[in-house]
Coordinates of C-alpha atoms and ligand atoms in Angstrom, one line a residue:
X1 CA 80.7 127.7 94.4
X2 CA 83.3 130.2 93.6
X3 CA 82.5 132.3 90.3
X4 CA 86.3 131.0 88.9
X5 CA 84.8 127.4 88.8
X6 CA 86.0 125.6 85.4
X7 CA 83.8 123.1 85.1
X8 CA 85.4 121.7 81.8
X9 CA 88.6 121.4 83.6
X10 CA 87.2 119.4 86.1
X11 CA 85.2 117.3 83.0
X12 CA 88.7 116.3 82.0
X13 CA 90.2 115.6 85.2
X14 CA 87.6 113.3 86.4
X15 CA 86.5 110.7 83.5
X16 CA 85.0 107.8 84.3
X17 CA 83.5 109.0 87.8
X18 CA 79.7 108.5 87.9
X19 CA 77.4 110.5 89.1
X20 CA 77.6 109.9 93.3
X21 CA 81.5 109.8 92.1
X22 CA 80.9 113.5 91.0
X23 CA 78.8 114.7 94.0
X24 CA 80.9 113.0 96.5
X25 CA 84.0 115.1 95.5
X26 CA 82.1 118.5 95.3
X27 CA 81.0 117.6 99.1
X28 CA 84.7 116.5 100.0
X29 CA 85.3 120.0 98.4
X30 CA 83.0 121.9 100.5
X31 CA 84.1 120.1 103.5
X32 CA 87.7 121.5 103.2
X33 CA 86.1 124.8 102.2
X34 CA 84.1 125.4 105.3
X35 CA 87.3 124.0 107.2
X36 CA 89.0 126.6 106.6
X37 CA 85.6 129.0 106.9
X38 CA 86.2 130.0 103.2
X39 CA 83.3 131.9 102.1
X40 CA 83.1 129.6 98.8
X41 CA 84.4 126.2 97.6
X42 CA 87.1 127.5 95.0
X43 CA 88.6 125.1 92.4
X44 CA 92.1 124.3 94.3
X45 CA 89.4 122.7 97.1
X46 CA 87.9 120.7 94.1
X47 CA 91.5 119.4 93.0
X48 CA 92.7 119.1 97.1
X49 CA 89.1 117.1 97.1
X50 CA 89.9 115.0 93.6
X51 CA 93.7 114.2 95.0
X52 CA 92.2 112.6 97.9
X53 CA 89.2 110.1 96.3
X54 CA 91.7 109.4 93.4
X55 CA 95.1 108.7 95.7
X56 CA 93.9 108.6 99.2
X57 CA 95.1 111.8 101.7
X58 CA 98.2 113.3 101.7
X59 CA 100.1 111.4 104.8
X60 CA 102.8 113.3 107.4
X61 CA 106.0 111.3 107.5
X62 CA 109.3 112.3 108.3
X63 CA 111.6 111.3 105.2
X64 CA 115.6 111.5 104.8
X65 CA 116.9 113.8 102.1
X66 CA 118.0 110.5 100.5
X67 CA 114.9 108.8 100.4
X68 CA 113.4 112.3 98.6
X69 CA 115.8 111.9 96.2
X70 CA 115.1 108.1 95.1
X71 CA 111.2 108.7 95.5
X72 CA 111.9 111.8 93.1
X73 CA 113.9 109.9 90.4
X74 CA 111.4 107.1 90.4
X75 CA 108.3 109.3 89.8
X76 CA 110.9 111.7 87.4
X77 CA 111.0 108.1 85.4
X78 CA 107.0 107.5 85.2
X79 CA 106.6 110.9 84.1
X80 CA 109.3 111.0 81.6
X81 CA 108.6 108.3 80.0
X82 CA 104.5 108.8 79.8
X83 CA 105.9 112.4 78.3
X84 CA 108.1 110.6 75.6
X85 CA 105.4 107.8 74.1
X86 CA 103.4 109.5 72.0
X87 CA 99.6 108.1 72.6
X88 CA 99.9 107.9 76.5
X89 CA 97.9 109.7 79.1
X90 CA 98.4 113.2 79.6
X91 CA 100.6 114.0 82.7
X92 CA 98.1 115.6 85.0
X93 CA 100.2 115.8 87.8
X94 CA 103.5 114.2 89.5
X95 CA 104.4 115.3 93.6
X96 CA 106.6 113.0 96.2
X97 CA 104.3 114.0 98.8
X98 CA 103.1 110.6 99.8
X99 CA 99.1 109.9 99.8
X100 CA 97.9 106.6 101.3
X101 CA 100.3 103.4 100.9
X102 CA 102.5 105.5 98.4
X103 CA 105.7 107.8 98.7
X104 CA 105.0 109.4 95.2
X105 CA 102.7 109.5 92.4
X106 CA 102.7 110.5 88.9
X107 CA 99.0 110.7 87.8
X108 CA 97.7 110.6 84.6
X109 CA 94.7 111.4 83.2
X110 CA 92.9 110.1 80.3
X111 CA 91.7 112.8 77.7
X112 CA 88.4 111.7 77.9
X113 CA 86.3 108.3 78.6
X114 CA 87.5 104.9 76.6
X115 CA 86.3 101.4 76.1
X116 CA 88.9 100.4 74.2
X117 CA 92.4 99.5 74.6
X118 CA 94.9 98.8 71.8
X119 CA 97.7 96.7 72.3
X120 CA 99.9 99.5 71.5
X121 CA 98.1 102.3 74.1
X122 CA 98.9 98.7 77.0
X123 CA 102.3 98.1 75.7
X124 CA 103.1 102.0 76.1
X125 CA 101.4 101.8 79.9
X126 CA 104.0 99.1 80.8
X127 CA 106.5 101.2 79.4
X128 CA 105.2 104.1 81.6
X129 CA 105.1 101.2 85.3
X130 CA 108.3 100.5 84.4
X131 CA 109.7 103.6 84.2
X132 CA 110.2 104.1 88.0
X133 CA 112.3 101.4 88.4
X134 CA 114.4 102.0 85.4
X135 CA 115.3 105.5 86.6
X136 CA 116.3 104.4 89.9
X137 CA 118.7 101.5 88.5
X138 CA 119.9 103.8 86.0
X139 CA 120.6 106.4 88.8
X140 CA 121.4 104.2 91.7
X141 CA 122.7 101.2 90.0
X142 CA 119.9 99.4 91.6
X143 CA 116.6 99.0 92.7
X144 CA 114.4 99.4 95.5
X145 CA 111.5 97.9 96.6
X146 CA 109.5 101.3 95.9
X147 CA 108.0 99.5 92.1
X148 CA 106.0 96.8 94.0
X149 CA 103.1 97.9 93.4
X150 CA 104.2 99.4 89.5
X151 CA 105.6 95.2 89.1
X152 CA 102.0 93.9 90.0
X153 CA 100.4 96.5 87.7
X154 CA 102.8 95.7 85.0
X155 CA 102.0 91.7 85.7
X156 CA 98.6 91.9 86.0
X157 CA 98.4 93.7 82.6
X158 CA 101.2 91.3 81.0
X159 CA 98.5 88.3 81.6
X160 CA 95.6 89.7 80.5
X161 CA 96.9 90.5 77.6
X162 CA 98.2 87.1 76.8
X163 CA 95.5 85.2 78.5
X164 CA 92.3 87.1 78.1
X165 CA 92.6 89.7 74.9
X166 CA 94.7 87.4 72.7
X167 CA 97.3 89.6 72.2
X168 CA 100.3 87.2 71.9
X169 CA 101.0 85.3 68.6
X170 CA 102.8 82.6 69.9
X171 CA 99.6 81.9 71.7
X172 CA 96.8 82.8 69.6
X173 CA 93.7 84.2 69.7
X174 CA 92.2 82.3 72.5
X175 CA 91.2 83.3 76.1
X176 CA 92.6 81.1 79.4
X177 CA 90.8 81.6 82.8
X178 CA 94.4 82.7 84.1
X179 CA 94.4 86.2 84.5
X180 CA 90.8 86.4 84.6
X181 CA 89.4 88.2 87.9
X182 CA 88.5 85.7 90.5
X183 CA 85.3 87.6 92.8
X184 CA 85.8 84.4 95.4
X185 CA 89.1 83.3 95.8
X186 CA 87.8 79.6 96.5
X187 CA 86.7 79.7 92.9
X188 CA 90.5 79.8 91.7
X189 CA 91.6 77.2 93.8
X190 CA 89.0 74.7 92.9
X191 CA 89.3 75.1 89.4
X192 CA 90.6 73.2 86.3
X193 CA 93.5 74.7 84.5
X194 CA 91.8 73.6 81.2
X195 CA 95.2 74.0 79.3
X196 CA 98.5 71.6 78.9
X197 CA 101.8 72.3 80.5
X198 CA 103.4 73.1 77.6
X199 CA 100.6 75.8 77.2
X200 CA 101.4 77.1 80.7
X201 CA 105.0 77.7 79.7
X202 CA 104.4 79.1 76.4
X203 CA 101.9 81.8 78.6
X204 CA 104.6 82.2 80.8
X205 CA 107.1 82.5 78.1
X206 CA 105.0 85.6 76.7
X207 CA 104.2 87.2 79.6
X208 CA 108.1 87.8 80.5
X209 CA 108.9 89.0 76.7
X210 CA 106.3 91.4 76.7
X211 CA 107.5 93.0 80.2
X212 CA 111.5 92.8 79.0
X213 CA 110.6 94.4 75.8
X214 CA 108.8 97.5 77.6
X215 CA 111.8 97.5 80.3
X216 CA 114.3 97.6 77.4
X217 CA 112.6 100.5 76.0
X218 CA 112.1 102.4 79.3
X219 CA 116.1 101.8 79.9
X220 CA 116.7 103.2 76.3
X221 CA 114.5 106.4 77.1
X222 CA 115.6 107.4 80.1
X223 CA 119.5 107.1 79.1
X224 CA 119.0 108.9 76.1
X225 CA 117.1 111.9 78.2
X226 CA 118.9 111.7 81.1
X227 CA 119.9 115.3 81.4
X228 CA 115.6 116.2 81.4
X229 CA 115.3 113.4 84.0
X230 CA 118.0 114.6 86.0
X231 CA 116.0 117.8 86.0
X232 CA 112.6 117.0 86.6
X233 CA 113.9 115.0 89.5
X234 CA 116.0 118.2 90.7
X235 CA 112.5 120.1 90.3
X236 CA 110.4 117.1 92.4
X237 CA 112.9 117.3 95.5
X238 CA 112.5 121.2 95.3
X239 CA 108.5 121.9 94.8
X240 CA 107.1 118.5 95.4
X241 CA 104.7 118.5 93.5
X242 CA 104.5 119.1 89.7
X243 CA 101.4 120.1 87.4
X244 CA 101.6 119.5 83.5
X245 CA 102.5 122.9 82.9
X246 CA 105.0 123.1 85.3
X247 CA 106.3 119.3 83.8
X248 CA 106.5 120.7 80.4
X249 CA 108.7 124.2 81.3
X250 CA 110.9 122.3 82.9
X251 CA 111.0 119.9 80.0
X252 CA 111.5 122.7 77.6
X253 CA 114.0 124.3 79.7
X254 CA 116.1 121.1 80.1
X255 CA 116.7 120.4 76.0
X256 CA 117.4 124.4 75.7
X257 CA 120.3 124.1 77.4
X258 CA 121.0 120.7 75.6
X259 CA 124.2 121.0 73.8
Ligands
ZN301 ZN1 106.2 103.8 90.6

C-alpha cells in the first residue's frame, strides 16, 4: 500500500460493504496495481477498484456526439437535483463513461451507514430518479428510453412505500404483500391478493401521486437552474467524468456569472 493511502476516505466511500466486501476491493486494487507493474497499490487503484464492484467495468463503445450529449444532460439532471434537496446523498461522483448495462452514472454516497429511512430522505430519492428524465424532456422536448431502469427504481420505491412502510394516508398504516420481495417467483403467482379491488385502485391511486409529485418538483428544479444544468452537462461531454469537487466549482461558477 502506498504511504498516501486515506483510509477515512475510503471509510466514507464504501458504507455498508462488509468485511470480504472490503478485502475483495483492496485485491481488485492490487490486481490493477501489479497490471500495470506499479510498485504499490495507490488510492486512484482503490477508487478504479471501488468503480468497478459498485457499477460494474467501464465498457468500450463507440458513441455519436449526440448520444454524449443526451446521456450528459440526463446524468447533469440526477446530479443537479441530488445537489439542490437538501438531506440527499452526497454527490460522490457523476461520468458518461458507460460501466456495465449503463451509458452514465451519477453515484452517490451515503455519509455514513443507515437503517432508517424517512419518508422525506425516499420522497427526495424519487426526486433525484427522476431527474434524468426531466432534464432530457426539458432539453429535448422528450424522452428517451435511457430512465428505464431510474422508472423501475422510482416504482419499486413508490410501492413500498405505500404497501409495505405505510406511508400513504389515503391508505393507512397497514402493510399489503404487493411490493414485498418475492425470493421464488411461484410464490407470487400462487398467492392471495388478501385485499378488495377498490383497495387495489386506491394503492394504485397513491403510487402514481407520489411519483407525479416528485416529477413535478424535479421539472420545477431543473427549469429554474437551467443555466447550472446547462453547464454541468457542458462539463460532462468535456471531462467525462465529474468528482464532487469538480461538481461543486462548476456549480459555483455557473450562479457567478448568474445575472
Ligand atoms: Zn438515470
Amino acid at each position: 500500500m502506498a504511504e498516501e493511502i486515506d483510509y477515512v476516505t475510503i471509510a466514507k466511500g464504501t458504507p455498508g460493504m462488509t468485511g470480504a466486501d472490503l478485502e475483495n476491493l483492496v485485491n481488485e486494487a492490487a490486481i490493477l496495481a501489479s497490471r500495470e507493474n506499479a510498485p504499490t497499490v495507490t488510492m486512484t487503484h482503490l477508487e478504479l477498484a471501488k468503480d468497478k464492484l459498485l457499477m460494474g467495468g467501464e465498457r468500450k463503445m463507440v458513441i455519436s456526439d449526440n448520444e454524449k450529449r443526451i446521456t450528459a444532460y440526463h446524468e447533469a439532471g440526477h446530479t443537479l437535483i441530488a445537489r439542490l434537496l437538501p438531506g440527499t446523498d452526497p454527490i460522490h461522483k457523476v461520468t458518461i463513461i458507460p460501466h456495465g448495462m449503463a451509458l452514465g452514472i451519477t453515484q452517490q454516497l451515503p455519509e455514513d451507514d443507515r437503517y432508517h429511512y424517512p419518508r422525506s430522505y425516499l420522497e427526495k430519492r424519487i426526486c433525484v430518479a427522476l431527474g434524468g428524465r426531466a432534464a432530457e424532456k426539458l432539453v429535448f422536448g422528450e424522452v428517451s428510453t435511457g430512465a428505464q431502469s431510474d422508472l423501475k427504481m422510482v416504482t419499486d420505491l413508490a410501492e413500498k412505500m405505500v404497501c409495505q412502510w405505510g406511508m400513504s394516508e389515503k391508505v393507512g398504516p397497514v402493510t399489503f404483500t404487493r411490493g414485498e420481495e418475492h425470493p421464488f417467483l411461484g410464490r407470487k403467482l400462487a398467492e392471495e391478493k388478501g385485499f378488495s379491488e377498490e383497495m387495489a385502485w386506491r394503492i394504485d391511486q397513491e403510487i402514481t401521486a407520489i411519483i407525479c409529485h416528485e416529477e413535478e418538483a424535479a421539472d420545477e428544479l431543473l427549469r429554474d437552474n437551467r443555466d447550472r444544468l446547462d453547464a454541468l452537462a457542458t462539463a460532462l461531454q468535456e471531462e467525462e467524468t465529474l468528482d464532487s469537487n469538480r461538481v461543486e466549482e462548476i456549480l459555483q461558477l455557473a450562479a457567478a456569472v448568474r445575472p
